[in-house]
Amino acid sequence: MTNWLPTLITKTPEEGYELAVKLSRIAVKLTQPDAEMREKLRPAYAENADSLIASSQVVATHFATVAAANNYWLESS
Amino acid sequence: MTNWLPTLITKTPEEGYELAVKLSRIAVKLTQPDAEMREKLRPAYAENADSLIASSQVVATHFATVAAANNYWLESS
Amino acid sequence: MTNWLPTLITKTPEEGYELAVKLSRIAVKLTQPDAEMREKLRPAYAENADSLIASSQVVATHFATVAAANNYWLESS
Amino acid sequence: MTNWLPTLITKTPEEGYELAVKLSRIAVKLTQPDAEMREKLRPAYAENADSLIASSQVVATHFATVAAANNYWLESS
Amino acid sequence: MTNWLPTLITKTPEEGYELAVKLSRIAVKLTQPDAEMREKLRPAYAENADSLIASSQVVATHFATVAAANNYWLESS
Amino acid sequence: MTNWLPTLITKTPEEGYELAVKLSRIAVKLTQPDAEMREKLRPAYAENADSLIASSQVVATHFATVAAANNYWLESS
């Protein structure tokens, strides 16, 4: 996973949101490096409302960081 | 989902809140892209007090970001 | 629900706290618009310690936002 | 509950922490105004490890707000 | 518990982290003042993965506050 | 565990993320110092979707702190 995060700067808010999603998923990969096991767990959260909400919470926390890093994309908006 | 988030800037706090709700839901869509499955899961959280509270927590986190981006709408208030 | 949030500015910290409570509840209303269903769910959280704590967490997150918007009411204290 | 929060400013970090605890509890009171019911729920969380941790999380969120309001008590330390 | 928190300033990041752990535990003590009961609850969280993660979340929230108070120890690093 | 956190400053965002992961794990070690017990608990969270999401949440909170400490690595990006 070398160089997966060269910068927190993105051109647009959408790209910033996508980066937040990526940041959320990397932690899962680091704790459970076995891709097959992660795939096995996928239905357990993608089909569970509470897990989806919890995932969304992680994204929200990372999005706050990415948005601040980009000064809320004020210059480009 | 191209261009669903052109800016974090909104005219009013209400619109900022609505954007926070939207930001909360997008993460769910990205994790569970199947609209039918999401519809199926809907009662599981819309009729469950704890899920509603957890959803509200995600909105609160995004609202903090949107409010900061808008400098708390101080100029327009 | 038009114009339910004209501003984040409040005269006192207490009013700021009340606004945080309101902000917490609006997200629940938006996810579960059926007032009767919400009323039905009320005992499920108002009589459950963990739900009360989770609700308090949402209020805390919104209060942080409202307090920052008001520069912590430093001028009025 | 008039005037229960005249200011976020406290003389010391300890008093700030106590205020954070107070802020955590008020939300519970507002959601469950019945004191007898709250007393009944007390063992459910005071004797449950996960509830105690969740309570501590709410206090942490409020303490962040109170600490920022007091500029981390830098002048008095 | 007088004077348990004279300042948020610490000499090093490690000491700041230790302070964050302390801040997390004090809230538990205030909600469950009975030391014997706390000792009884200890295995319930120290041997439960989810409780350990939740505890770590509280520490993370307090560490954010302590780190900000110390301006991230930039001067001493 | 002396000197495990000499600084919050990292050269790159990736290293900052790794530090956030480390910060998340230290709290678990401090609450459950028995390495054998931690090893025993590992499957309980590494094979549980909700635990993985909760772990990712802790990392997100620490990453916010580390990113702020590094001023979002703006100078090096």
Short mmCIF file of C-alpha atoms in Angstrom, two decimals, chain E residues 45-75:
data_model
loop_
_atom_site.label_atom_id
_atom_site.label_comp_id
_atom_site.label_asym_id
_atom_site.label_seq_id
_atom_site.Cartn_x
_atom_site.Cartn_y
_atom_site.Cartn_z
CA TYR E 45 -14.75 -4.55 29.03
CA ALA E 46 -11.07 -5.52 29.28
CA GLU E 47 -11.91 -8.92 27.81
CA ASN E 48 -14.39 -7.67 25.24
CA ALA E 49 -13.09 -6.44 21.90
CA ASP E 50 -15.92 -3.98 21.25
CA SER E 51 -15.59 -2.41 24.70
CA LEU E 52 -11.87 -1.99 24.19
CA ILE E 53 -12.49 -0.27 20.86
CA ALA E 54 -15.11 2.00 22.46
CA SER E 55 -12.66 2.90 25.23
CA SER E 56 -10.05 3.71 22.62
CA GLN E 57 -12.60 6.03 20.95
CA VAL E 58 -13.03 8.03 24.15
CA VAL E 59 -9.26 8.33 24.51
CA ALA E 60 -9.05 9.54 20.90
CA THR E 61 -11.59 12.29 21.58
CA HIS E 62 -9.76 13.49 24.68
CA PHE E 63 -6.39 13.23 22.95
CA ALA E 64 -7.66 15.63 20.27
CA THR E 65 -8.43 18.16 23.00
CA VAL E 66 -5.15 17.72 24.84
CA ALA E 67 -3.16 17.88 21.58
CA ALA E 68 -4.89 21.13 20.58
CA ALA E 69 -4.25 22.58 24.05
CA ASN E 70 -0.55 21.86 23.58
CA ASN E 71 -0.54 23.22 20.03
CA TYR E 72 0.42 19.67 19.00
CA TRP E 73 3.73 20.01 20.88
CA LEU E 74 5.16 21.77 17.82
CA GLU E 75 7.57 23.86 19.85
#
